Tab-separated table of C-alpha atoms in Angstrom:
chain	number	residue	atom	x	y	z
A	201	MET	CA	-34.354	-50.050	17.994
A	202	ASN	CA	-37.099	-50.206	15.387
A	203	THR	CA	-38.337	-46.869	14.095
A	204	THR	CA	-41.526	-46.564	12.087
A	205	VAL	CA	-41.583	-43.885	9.406
A	206	LEU	CA	-45.084	-42.533	9.143
A	207	PRO	CA	-46.284	-41.705	5.627
A	208	ARG	CA	-46.522	-38.002	4.855
A	209	ARG	CA	-50.041	-36.673	4.552
A	210	ALA	CA	-51.064	-35.042	1.303
A	211	ASP	CA	-51.043	-31.274	1.613
A	212	GLY	CA	-51.156	-28.184	-0.549
A	213	ALA	CA	-47.717	-28.928	-1.979
A	214	THR	CA	-48.889	-32.386	-3.073
A	215	LEU	CA	-51.858	-30.927	-4.940
A	216	VAL	CA	-49.717	-28.244	-6.605
A	217	CYS	CA	-47.191	-30.871	-7.729
A	218	LEU	CA	-50.008	-32.901	-9.281
A	219	PHE	CA	-51.105	-29.783	-11.137
A	220	VAL	CA	-47.551	-29.127	-12.366
A	221	LEU	CA	-47.131	-32.660	-13.697
A	222	LEU	CA	-50.484	-32.484	-15.508
A	223	LEU	CA	-49.469	-29.125	-16.960
A	224	LEU	CA	-45.971	-29.954	-18.221
A	225	ILE	CA	-46.081	-33.672	-18.977
A	226	LEU	CA	-49.428	-34.006	-20.751
A	227	PRO	CA	-49.520	-32.357	-24.194
A	228	ALA	CA	-51.119	-28.916	-24.065
A	229	ARG	CA	-53.595	-29.797	-26.801
A	230	LEU	CA	-55.313	-32.563	-24.799
A	231	ALA	CA	-58.613	-31.470	-23.227
A	232	VAL	CA	-61.137	-33.410	-21.197
A	233	ALA	CA	-63.863	-34.858	-23.402
A	234	GLY	CA	-67.536	-34.331	-22.739
A	235	LEU	CA	-67.320	-30.841	-21.214
A	236	PRO	CA	-69.082	-27.772	-22.621
A	237	LEU	CA	-65.833	-25.811	-22.219
A	238	SER	CA	-62.440	-26.847	-23.563
A	239	LEU	CA	-60.533	-27.519	-20.340
A	240	THR	CA	-57.335	-29.503	-19.893
A	241	PRO	CA	-56.742	-31.791	-16.896
A	242	ALA	CA	-54.364	-29.178	-15.454
A	243	GLU	CA	-57.017	-26.461	-15.713
A	244	ILE	CA	-59.580	-28.632	-13.952
A	245	MET	CA	-56.991	-29.356	-11.261
A	246	ALA	CA	-56.417	-25.606	-10.851
A	247	LEU	CA	-60.142	-25.062	-10.313
A	248	THR	CA	-60.098	-27.889	-7.779
A	249	LEU	CA	-57.318	-26.080	-5.937
A	250	GLY	CA	-59.605	-23.084	-5.668
A	251	VAL	CA	-62.339	-25.171	-4.052
A	252	VAL	CA	-59.798	-26.629	-1.620
A	253	TRP	CA	-58.519	-23.152	-0.710
A	254	VAL	CA	-62.020	-21.807	-0.042
A	255	CYS	CA	-62.905	-24.814	2.132
A	256	ALA	CA	-59.619	-24.529	4.034
A	257	GLN	CA	-60.271	-20.857	4.770
A	258	MET	CA	-63.510	-21.775	6.552
A	259	VAL	CA	-61.766	-23.803	9.257
A	260	SER	CA	-58.700	-23.333	11.437
A	261	THR	CA	-57.358	-26.893	11.611
A	262	THR	CA	-55.784	-27.322	8.161
A	263	GLY	CA	-52.729	-25.129	8.662
A	264	VAL	CA	-53.604	-22.910	5.698
A	265	ALA	CA	-52.206	-19.424	6.175
A	266	LYS	CA	-54.470	-16.503	6.921
A	267	GLY	CA	-53.778	-12.848	7.511
A	268	GLY	CA	-52.162	-10.130	5.446
A	269	ASN	CA	-49.855	-10.874	2.533
A	270	PRO	CA	-49.008	-8.478	-0.323
A	271	VAL	CA	-49.266	-11.270	-2.885
A	272	ARG	CA	-52.737	-12.240	-1.704
A	273	THR	CA	-53.788	-8.595	-1.800
A	274	SER	CA	-52.486	-8.188	-5.350
A	275	ILE	CA	-54.320	-11.252	-6.628
A	276	PHE	CA	-57.514	-10.088	-4.881
A	277	VAL	CA	-57.292	-6.730	-6.655
A	278	TYR	CA	-56.493	-8.508	-9.929
A	279	GLY	CA	-59.494	-10.807	-9.591
A	280	MET	CA	-61.891	-7.990	-8.661
A	281	LEU	CA	-60.761	-5.870	-11.607
A	282	LEU	CA	-61.187	-8.787	-14.010
A	283	LEU	CA	-64.673	-9.408	-12.642
A	284	ALA	CA	-65.490	-5.735	-13.157
A	285	VAL	CA	-64.226	-5.888	-16.748
A	286	TYR	CA	-66.151	-9.095	-17.400
A	287	GLY	CA	-69.341	-7.753	-15.850
A	288	TYR	CA	-69.217	-4.486	-17.775
A	289	THR	CA	-68.394	-5.986	-21.169
A	290	THR	CA	-70.887	-8.862	-20.958
A	291	SER	CA	-73.654	-6.464	-19.914
A	292	LEU	CA	-73.317	-4.976	-23.383
A	293	TYR	CA	-73.956	-6.803	-26.623
A	294	LEU	CA	-71.397	-9.458	-27.606
A	295	PRO	CA	-71.711	-11.982	-30.424
A	296	SER	CA	-72.354	-15.495	-29.138
A	297	ASP	CA	-68.883	-16.745	-30.103
A	298	GLU	CA	-67.159	-13.890	-28.263
A	299	LEU	CA	-69.444	-14.255	-25.238
A	300	ASN	CA	-68.551	-17.943	-25.002
A	301	LEU	CA	-64.867	-17.087	-25.188
A	302	ALA	CA	-65.279	-14.472	-22.450
A	303	ASP	CA	-66.887	-17.104	-20.215
A	304	HIS	CA	-64.085	-19.556	-20.986
A	305	THR	CA	-61.394	-16.955	-20.282
A	306	LEU	CA	-62.964	-16.072	-16.932
A	307	VAL	CA	-62.884	-19.746	-15.911
A	308	LEU	CA	-59.192	-19.977	-16.867
A	309	TYR	CA	-58.319	-16.872	-14.837
A	310	LEU	CA	-60.219	-18.307	-11.879
A	311	GLY	CA	-57.884	-21.304	-12.094
A	312	TYR	CA	-54.786	-19.078	-12.191
A	313	VAL	CA	-55.972	-17.154	-9.143
A	314	SER	CA	-56.691	-20.418	-7.319
A	315	LEU	CA	-53.232	-21.754	-8.106
A	316	MET	CA	-51.530	-18.646	-6.773
A	317	LEU	CA	-53.581	-18.675	-3.570
A	318	VAL	CA	-52.824	-22.323	-2.799
A	319	VAL	CA	-49.102	-21.829	-3.407
A	320	CYS	CA	-49.071	-18.661	-1.294
A	321	ASP	CA	-51.139	-20.026	1.611
A	322	GLY	CA	-51.250	-23.807	1.414
A	323	ILE	CA	-47.592	-24.852	1.491
A	324	GLY	CA	-46.494	-25.458	5.055
A	325	SER	CA	-42.703	-25.190	4.994
A	326	ARG	CA	-39.698	-24.319	2.872
A	327	GLU	CA	-38.991	-28.035	2.433
A	328	ARG	CA	-42.415	-28.535	0.879
A	329	LEU	CA	-41.899	-25.445	-1.264
A	330	ASP	CA	-38.644	-26.969	-2.511
A	331	PHE	CA	-40.627	-30.101	-3.326
A	332	VAL	CA	-42.916	-28.043	-5.567
A	333	LEU	CA	-39.994	-26.323	-7.294
A	334	LYS	CA	-38.364	-29.690	-7.931
A	335	ALA	CA	-41.582	-30.916	-9.547
A	336	VAL	CA	-41.628	-27.816	-11.777
A	337	VAL	CA	-38.038	-28.394	-12.898
A	338	ILE	CA	-38.621	-32.103	-13.513
A	339	GLY	CA	-41.739	-31.352	-15.550
A	340	GLY	CA	-39.813	-28.773	-17.583
A	341	THR	CA	-37.021	-31.287	-18.130
A	342	PHE	CA	-39.494	-33.827	-19.513
A	343	ALA	CA	-40.892	-31.204	-21.895
A	344	ALA	CA	-37.330	-30.412	-23.017
A	345	ILE	CA	-36.595	-34.110	-23.636
A	346	VAL	CA	-39.684	-34.283	-25.856
A	347	ALA	CA	-38.378	-31.177	-27.656
A	348	LEU	CA	-34.977	-32.850	-28.123
A	349	LEU	CA	-36.661	-35.790	-29.847
A	350	GLN	CA	-38.656	-33.419	-32.028
A	351	PHE	CA	-35.604	-31.380	-32.991
A	352	ARG	CA	-32.974	-34.048	-33.524
A	353	LEU	CA	-34.999	-37.065	-34.635
A	354	ASP	CA	-38.148	-35.421	-36.027
A	355	PHE	CA	-40.063	-37.698	-33.644
A	356	ASP	CA	-43.053	-36.131	-31.896
A	357	LEU	CA	-43.800	-38.137	-28.773
A	358	THR	CA	-46.932	-36.115	-28.088
A	359	GLU	CA	-48.666	-37.713	-31.074
A	360	TYR	CA	-48.551	-41.043	-29.252
A	361	MET	CA	-49.637	-39.686	-25.866
A	362	LYS	CA	-53.311	-40.515	-26.318
A	363	ILE	CA	-55.210	-40.970	-23.062
A	364	PRO	CA	-58.778	-42.259	-22.759
A	365	GLY	CA	-61.175	-39.501	-21.770
A	366	LEU	CA	-59.076	-36.785	-23.380
A	367	ARG	CA	-59.549	-35.243	-26.810
A	368	HIS	CA	-57.664	-32.819	-28.988
A	369	SER	CA	-58.620	-29.229	-28.266
A	370	SER	CA	-58.826	-26.357	-30.732
A	371	VAL	CA	-55.076	-25.683	-30.467
A	372	GLU	CA	-54.527	-28.799	-32.580
A	373	GLU	CA	-54.302	-26.514	-35.607
A	374	VAL	CA	-51.075	-25.031	-34.214
A	375	PRO	CA	-48.195	-27.433	-35.033
A	376	THR	CA	-45.672	-28.346	-32.366
A	377	VAL	CA	-42.860	-28.346	-34.944
A	378	ILE	CA	-42.380	-25.280	-37.166
A	379	SER	CA	-39.608	-24.636	-39.679
A	380	ARG	CA	-37.295	-21.646	-39.392
A	381	SER	CA	-34.088	-21.163	-41.401
A	382	ASP	CA	-33.882	-24.869	-42.360
A	383	LEU	CA	-34.213	-25.799	-38.663
A	384	ARG	CA	-37.103	-27.174	-36.663
A	385	ARG	CA	-38.691	-24.943	-34.029
A	386	VAL	CA	-40.149	-27.281	-31.452
A	387	ALA	CA	-42.646	-26.897	-28.607
A	388	GLY	CA	-42.109	-30.042	-26.544
A	389	THR	CA	-45.360	-30.694	-24.686
A	390	LEU	CA	-46.355	-27.016	-24.777
A	391	GLY	CA	-48.656	-25.285	-27.223
A	392	HIS	CA	-46.160	-23.277	-29.312
A	393	PRO	CA	-42.359	-22.986	-29.712
A	394	ILE	CA	-42.388	-19.407	-28.405
A	395	GLU	CA	-44.243	-20.477	-25.267
A	396	PHE	CA	-41.869	-23.399	-24.785
A	397	GLY	CA	-38.807	-21.197	-25.225
A	398	ALA	CA	-40.027	-18.548	-22.780
A	399	LEU	CA	-41.012	-21.217	-20.246
A	400	SER	CA	-37.595	-22.868	-20.546
A	401	ALA	CA	-35.993	-19.490	-19.854
A	402	MET	CA	-38.091	-19.243	-16.658
A	403	LEU	CA	-37.221	-22.768	-15.492
A	404	LEU	CA	-33.477	-22.633	-16.177
A	405	PRO	CA	-32.686	-20.306	-13.202
A	406	LEU	CA	-34.791	-22.545	-10.939
A	407	ALA	CA	-32.805	-25.616	-11.991
A	408	ALA	CA	-29.569	-23.724	-11.339
A	409	HIS	CA	-30.839	-22.671	-7.901
A	410	LEU	CA	-31.580	-26.283	-6.971
A	411	GLY	CA	-28.073	-27.239	-8.069
A	412	PHE	CA	-26.425	-24.501	-5.996
A	413	GLN	CA	-28.635	-25.288	-3.007
A	414	ALA	CA	-27.905	-29.029	-3.114
A	415	ARG	CA	-24.174	-28.373	-3.258
A	416	SER	CA	-24.316	-25.966	-0.313
A	417	ARG	CA	-26.157	-28.600	1.734
A	418	GLY	CA	-23.745	-31.374	0.829
A	419	GLN	CA	-26.388	-33.208	-1.230
A	420	ALA	CA	-26.204	-34.692	-4.724
A	421	ALA	CA	-26.355	-31.795	-7.162
A	422	THR	CA	-25.520	-33.574	-10.427
A	423	ARG	CA	-29.144	-34.377	-11.242
A	424	TRP	CA	-30.120	-30.708	-11.134
A	425	TRP	CA	-27.217	-29.642	-13.325
A	426	ILE	CA	-28.288	-32.297	-15.848
A	427	CYS	CA	-31.806	-30.880	-15.730
A	428	ALA	CA	-30.383	-27.386	-16.262
A	429	VAL	CA	-28.438	-28.514	-19.338
A	430	ILE	CA	-31.476	-30.269	-20.827
A	431	ILE	CA	-33.730	-27.257	-20.217
A	432	ALA	CA	-31.124	-24.920	-21.703
A	433	ALA	CA	-30.896	-27.160	-24.776
A	434	GLY	CA	-34.688	-27.087	-25.062
A	435	LEU	CA	-34.576	-23.302	-24.980
A	436	MET	CA	-32.184	-23.345	-27.917
A	437	PHE	CA	-34.351	-25.837	-29.829
A	438	SER	CA	-37.293	-23.428	-29.654
A	439	VAL	CA	-35.283	-21.063	-31.924
A	440	SER	CA	-37.074	-18.147	-30.293
A	441	ARG	CA	-35.926	-14.555	-29.877
A	442	THR	CA	-38.362	-14.195	-26.982
A	443	ALA	CA	-36.582	-16.945	-25.058
A	444	VAL	CA	-33.163	-15.354	-25.541
A	445	LEU	CA	-34.384	-11.873	-24.573
A	446	GLY	CA	-36.101	-13.252	-21.483
A	447	LEU	CA	-33.062	-15.239	-20.424
A	448	ALA	CA	-30.859	-12.176	-20.946
A	449	GLY	CA	-33.119	-10.110	-18.667
A	450	ALA	CA	-33.176	-12.807	-15.983
A	451	GLY	CA	-29.430	-13.360	-16.322
A	452	LEU	CA	-28.741	-9.669	-15.776
A	453	ILE	CA	-30.695	-9.732	-12.491
A	454	LEU	CA	-28.895	-12.863	-11.346
A	455	LEU	CA	-25.430	-11.622	-12.243
A	456	LEU	CA	-26.039	-8.406	-10.327
A	457	GLY	CA	-27.018	-10.350	-7.216
A	458	TRP	CA	-24.523	-13.232	-7.363
A	459	SER	CA	-21.017	-13.324	-5.957
A	460	ASN	CA	-18.029	-12.806	-8.262
A	461	ARG	CA	-17.111	-16.484	-8.042
A	462	ARG	CA	-20.575	-17.612	-9.115
A	463	ARG	CA	-20.578	-15.098	-11.960
A	464	ILE	CA	-17.279	-16.425	-13.322
A	465	VAL	CA	-18.378	-20.058	-13.004
A	466	THR	CA	-21.692	-19.322	-14.728
A	467	LEU	CA	-20.119	-17.421	-17.606
A	468	GLY	CA	-17.605	-20.235	-18.088
A	469	ALA	CA	-20.387	-22.824	-18.099
A	470	PHE	CA	-22.268	-20.720	-20.645
A	471	VAL	CA	-19.293	-20.711	-23.021
A	472	VAL	CA	-18.891	-24.484	-22.659
A	473	PHE	CA	-22.616	-24.961	-23.306
A	474	LEU	CA	-22.443	-22.925	-26.514
A	475	GLY	CA	-19.589	-25.126	-27.693
A	476	PHE	CA	-21.637	-28.215	-26.878
A	477	MET	CA	-24.594	-26.853	-28.855
A	478	LYS	CA	-22.303	-26.059	-31.764
A	479	VAL	CA	-21.451	-29.756	-31.979
A	480	LEU	CA	-24.939	-31.080	-31.199
A	481	ALA	CA	-26.826	-28.808	-33.606
A	482	PRO	CA	-24.598	-27.285	-36.313
A	483	GLY	CA	-26.036	-24.061	-37.647
A	484	LEU	CA	-28.184	-23.337	-34.593
A	485	ILE	CA	-25.850	-20.700	-33.118
A	486	GLY	CA	-25.618	-18.997	-36.514
A	487	THR	CA	-29.410	-18.961	-36.811
A	488	PHE	CA	-29.739	-17.174	-33.482
A	489	TYR	CA	-27.093	-14.666	-34.546
A	490	ASN	CA	-28.981	-13.951	-37.760
A	491	LEU	CA	-32.253	-13.544	-35.852
A	492	PHE	CA	-30.795	-10.574	-33.996
A	493	ALA	CA	-28.358	-9.276	-36.610
A	494	GLY	CA	-31.103	-9.079	-39.236
A	495	ALA	CA	-33.850	-7.976	-36.888
A	496	GLY	CA	-34.403	-4.750	-38.822
A	497	ASP	CA	-35.472	-6.641	-41.937
A	498	ASP	CA	-37.158	-9.586	-40.208
A	499	SER	CA	-40.713	-10.101	-41.429
A	500	SER	CA	-41.931	-11.387	-38.052
A	501	ILE	CA	-40.771	-8.208	-36.282
A	502	MET	CA	-42.321	-6.036	-38.979
A	503	TYR	CA	-45.583	-7.948	-38.536
A	504	ARG	CA	-45.478	-7.372	-34.771
A	505	THR	CA	-45.050	-3.616	-35.115
A	506	HIS	CA	-47.256	-2.710	-38.070
A	507	ASP	CA	-50.492	-3.305	-36.136
A	508	TYR	CA	-49.830	-0.762	-33.365
A	509	PRO	CA	-52.039	1.993	-34.907
A	510	PHE	CA	-54.875	-0.467	-35.464
A	511	ALA	CA	-54.662	-1.670	-31.846
A	512	MET	CA	-54.750	1.901	-30.584
A	513	ARG	CA	-57.915	2.601	-32.568
A	514	GLU	CA	-59.598	-0.438	-31.017
A	515	PHE	CA	-58.351	0.562	-27.565
A	516	ALA	CA	-59.829	4.057	-27.958
A	517	LYS	CA	-63.314	2.534	-28.330
A	518	SER	CA	-63.299	1.364	-24.684
A	519	PRO	CA	-60.093	2.489	-22.944
A	520	ILE	CA	-61.079	1.623	-19.347
A	521	PHE	CA	-62.784	-1.790	-19.546
A	522	GLY	CA	-61.916	-2.989	-23.053
A	523	ARG	CA	-64.176	-5.083	-25.252
A	524	GLY	CA	-64.126	-8.236	-23.088
A	525	PRO	CA	-61.519	-10.812	-21.949
A	526	GLY	CA	-60.791	-13.404	-24.609
A	527	THR	CA	-63.040	-11.807	-27.214
A	528	TRP	CA	-60.245	-10.759	-29.596
A	529	TYR	CA	-59.190	-14.055	-31.117
A	530	PRO	CA	-57.491	-15.342	-34.303
A	531	PHE	CA	-59.465	-16.368	-37.392
A	532	LYS	CA	-61.886	-13.495	-36.713
A	533	HIS	CA	-59.670	-10.586	-35.650
A	534	GLN	CA	-56.159	-9.430	-36.429
A	535	VAL	CA	-53.542	-11.174	-34.293
A	536	PHE	CA	-51.518	-9.001	-31.909
A	537	ASP	CA	-48.197	-10.665	-31.048
A	538	ASN	CA	-48.023	-8.397	-28.018
A	539	GLN	CA	-49.843	-9.121	-24.780
A	540	TYR	CA	-49.868	-5.481	-23.723
A	541	LEU	CA	-51.683	-4.485	-26.919
A	542	LEU	CA	-54.030	-7.440	-26.659
A	543	SER	CA	-54.852	-6.666	-23.020
A	544	LEU	CA	-55.444	-3.007	-23.855
A	545	VAL	CA	-58.006	-4.058	-26.451
A	546	GLU	CA	-59.635	-6.841	-24.417
A	547	THR	CA	-59.502	-5.558	-20.835
A	548	GLY	CA	-58.536	-1.888	-21.182
A	549	LEU	CA	-56.279	-0.004	-18.818
A	550	LEU	CA	-57.663	-1.894	-15.804
A	551	GLY	CA	-56.570	-5.227	-17.235
A	552	VAL	CA	-53.080	-4.093	-18.223
A	553	LEU	CA	-52.367	-2.369	-14.914
A	554	SER	CA	-53.610	-5.336	-12.878
A	555	PHE	CA	-51.584	-7.809	-14.982
A	556	VAL	CA	-48.383	-5.801	-14.603
A	557	GLY	CA	-49.156	-5.115	-10.947
A	558	VAL	CA	-49.333	-8.808	-10.030
A	559	ILE	CA	-45.947	-9.539	-11.619
A	560	VAL	CA	-44.294	-6.457	-10.133
A	561	CYS	CA	-45.696	-7.376	-6.719
A	562	GLY	CA	-44.130	-10.827	-7.027
A	563	ILE	CA	-40.767	-9.329	-7.968
A	564	VAL	CA	-40.824	-6.792	-5.122
A	565	VAL	CA	-41.854	-9.410	-2.548
A	566	ALA	CA	-39.166	-11.838	-3.718
A	567	LEU	CA	-36.485	-9.146	-3.457
A	568	ARG	CA	-37.823	-8.190	-0.031
A	569	VAL	CA	-37.361	-11.787	1.113
A	570	ARG	CA	-33.800	-11.661	-0.159
A	571	ARG	CA	-33.175	-8.520	1.893
A	572	LEU	CA	-34.755	-9.859	5.086
A	573	SER	CA	-33.330	-13.374	5.154
A	574	THR	CA	-29.928	-14.392	6.479
A	575	ASP	CA	-30.075	-17.883	4.934
A	576	PRO	CA	-28.000	-17.830	1.709
A	577	ASN	CA	-30.240	-20.424	0.022
A	578	VAL	CA	-33.382	-18.429	0.789
A	579	ARG	CA	-31.687	-15.245	-0.409
A	580	ASN	CA	-30.708	-16.937	-3.652
A	581	LEU	CA	-34.229	-18.316	-4.143
A	582	GLY	CA	-35.713	-14.845	-3.668
A	583	LEU	CA	-33.329	-13.460	-6.279
A	584	THR	CA	-34.088	-16.373	-8.616
A	585	VAL	CA	-37.863	-15.918	-8.384
A	586	ALA	CA	-37.508	-12.187	-9.071
A	587	ALA	CA	-35.315	-12.932	-12.111
A	588	CYS	CA	-37.783	-15.509	-13.437
A	589	LEU	CA	-40.690	-13.068	-13.156
A	590	VAL	CA	-38.823	-10.513	-15.274
A	591	ILE	CA	-39.206	-12.905	-18.230
A	592	PRO	CA	-43.018	-12.612	-18.602
A	593	LEU	CA	-42.734	-8.826	-18.303
A	594	LEU	CA	-40.381	-8.848	-21.285
A	595	GLY	CA	-42.086	-11.679	-23.140
A	596	ALA	CA	-45.489	-10.002	-22.998
A	597	ALA	CA	-44.107	-7.413	-25.422
A	598	THR	CA	-43.189	-10.058	-28.021
A	599	PHE	CA	-46.114	-12.517	-27.953
A	600	ASP	CA	-49.619	-12.907	-26.551
A	601	LEU	CA	-48.421	-14.553	-23.346
A	602	LEU	CA	-51.774	-14.904	-21.553
A	603	SER	CA	-53.130	-16.921	-24.486
A	604	PHE	CA	-50.849	-19.804	-23.497
A	605	PRO	CA	-51.858	-21.600	-20.281
A	606	GLY	CA	-48.471	-23.249	-19.697
A	607	ILE	CA	-46.301	-20.192	-19.192
A	608	THR	CA	-49.189	-18.232	-17.631
A	609	SER	CA	-49.688	-20.922	-14.981
A	610	VAL	CA	-45.992	-21.042	-14.098
A	611	MET	CA	-45.910	-17.244	-13.894
A	612	PHE	CA	-48.761	-17.183	-11.362
A	613	LEU	CA	-47.196	-20.101	-9.503
A	614	LEU	CA	-43.935	-18.187	-9.053
A	615	VAL	CA	-45.785	-15.121	-7.781
A	616	GLY	CA	-47.363	-17.443	-5.222
A	617	VAL	CA	-43.901	-18.766	-4.344
A	618	ALA	CA	-42.816	-15.207	-3.532
A	619	GLY	CA	-45.788	-14.859	-1.183
A	620	ALA	CA	-45.007	-18.172	0.519
A	621	LEU	CA	-41.364	-17.172	1.020
A	622	LEU	CA	-42.424	-13.921	2.655
A	623	ARG	CA	-44.771	-15.830	4.961
A	624	PHE	CA	-42.000	-18.212	6.029
A	625	GLU	CA	-39.603	-15.342	6.645
A	626	ARG	CA	-42.140	-13.461	8.751
A	627	ALA	CA	-42.773	-16.611	10.816
A	628	ASP	CA	-39.033	-17.059	11.398
A	629	GLN	CA	-38.648	-13.468	12.538
A	630	ALA	CA	-41.665	-13.780	14.842
A	631	ASP	CA	-40.125	-16.907	16.396
A	632	LYS	CA	-36.847	-15.071	16.929
A	633	ARG	CA	-38.610	-12.167	18.620
A	634	LEU	CA	-40.545	-14.572	20.831
A	635	LEU	CA	-37.355	-16.409	21.772
A	636	SER	CA	-35.555	-13.172	22.588
A	637	SER	CA	-38.479	-12.060	24.764
A	638	PHE	CA	-38.053	-15.218	26.850
A	639	GLN	CA	-34.287	-14.823	27.031
A	640	GLU	CA	-34.256	-11.195	28.219
A	641	PRO	CA	-35.832	-11.839	31.693
A	642	ALA	CA	-33.428	-14.709	32.222
A	643	ASP	CA	-30.481	-12.485	31.268
A	644	ARG	CA	-31.646	-9.809	33.720
A	645	SER	CA	-31.986	-12.404	36.485
A	646	ARG	CA	-28.476	-13.672	35.899
A	647	SER	CA	-27.145	-10.106	35.956
A	648	LEU	CA	-28.885	-9.423	39.283
A	649	ILE	CA	-27.459	-12.593	40.829
A	650	VAL	CA	-23.959	-11.629	39.745
A	651	LEU	CA	-24.297	-8.110	41.140
A	652	THR	CA	-25.646	-9.289	44.503
A	653	GLY	CA	-23.249	-12.199	44.905
A	654	ASN	CA	-25.965	-14.885	44.797
A	655	GLY	CA	-28.101	-12.875	47.230
A	656	GLN	CA	-25.432	-12.551	49.961
A	657	GLY	CA	-23.491	-9.482	48.917
A	658	SER	CA	-26.250	-7.001	49.732
A	659	ALA	CA	-26.769	-8.513	53.186
A	660	ARG	CA	-23.070	-8.140	54.048
A	661	SER	CA	-23.169	-4.555	52.831
A	662	GLY	CA	-26.123	-3.786	55.083
A	663	SER	CA	-24.482	-5.303	58.213
A	664	SER	CA	-21.319	-3.346	57.732
């Protein structure tokens, strides 16, 4: 019998995957030429997602989710607060360069909000959500392969990735390869080694989840373990304290939630990986040890902490709304390698609380899904998403995280994943309640038939 396999229609997951590939495969410094704002193809795709979401909300035939969702509520509050900050600060005097940057920053945040909404509402099933997560891991693996070439061979593939219609943006002045302790710190396709390291720390648990899930389903899991090894190697090649601290925070969450067997296997794999890195990159393990052992005398840490009083003085000038999103920028103002300080100065208390609130909401929702679900793969994914979202909370204290679109986009994407998981779990529970409501009358009917002897027992009782 001939069976025809119909092609799958493009949906929200397809559009999100296209965004992910544009984000992680194209070099971060490539922007679209001919635009008044410096926007990358991924950022334009994110804005397109917002248009698609708005259009889908106007009709009821696209399958886009509607109704209450904590993640959607959190991003609505976040967006409204940012608009309030933007409106207040731009109503006052701002130099033309800072006003242009405020406009540009608002457009970028509109893209982040759009991305989160499409992931939360526009992905129709867990299978399609897995498809998106696979695209994220594959994109991160490609970035790590580029980093491997940069680290081991001093070959920067991004210099040859020149595409017609794209130009180098202003981040061209930031090198993708930086020296530290006679080693190369590499950024892969991302904008900076710190961003690449923190992003690799976020993607490593996702790659491990896909490996565990494939094995539990009897599918091929080797490809995902290879991706996990490559991403972990990329994390090491970033030579970043932020990446190690973030991975330690995520690892603690995972170890607390995993079974004893998985903990032992993971710790054993970690020891083997360190031995592999010792052979692949001699001196790298020692460099990481010195980064933490000599942290008290490290010039980069001293630079990060000496500007706290100055930041507090700037914050005191406008503690509620700040001076304007994106208006505190390098080459004109002192650099704060701390997103919390930078947000306090730029967006005030409203901006910091809304930023932290969105991430915390994602963590809480993901852990709630883990508590509600009985599917071990869904429970593990909820735990994994919560662990991944701990990394930007920690990383925001060590670098200006929101200044880097790559890790910021993935952070908002994962918050959207938490919302989508909660939606799927609620739908499953509603289906179970509906099924049980149909089964209960049938159970009562069967009980009545048994008690009455198929309708004859009561008649015999009456005649006697």
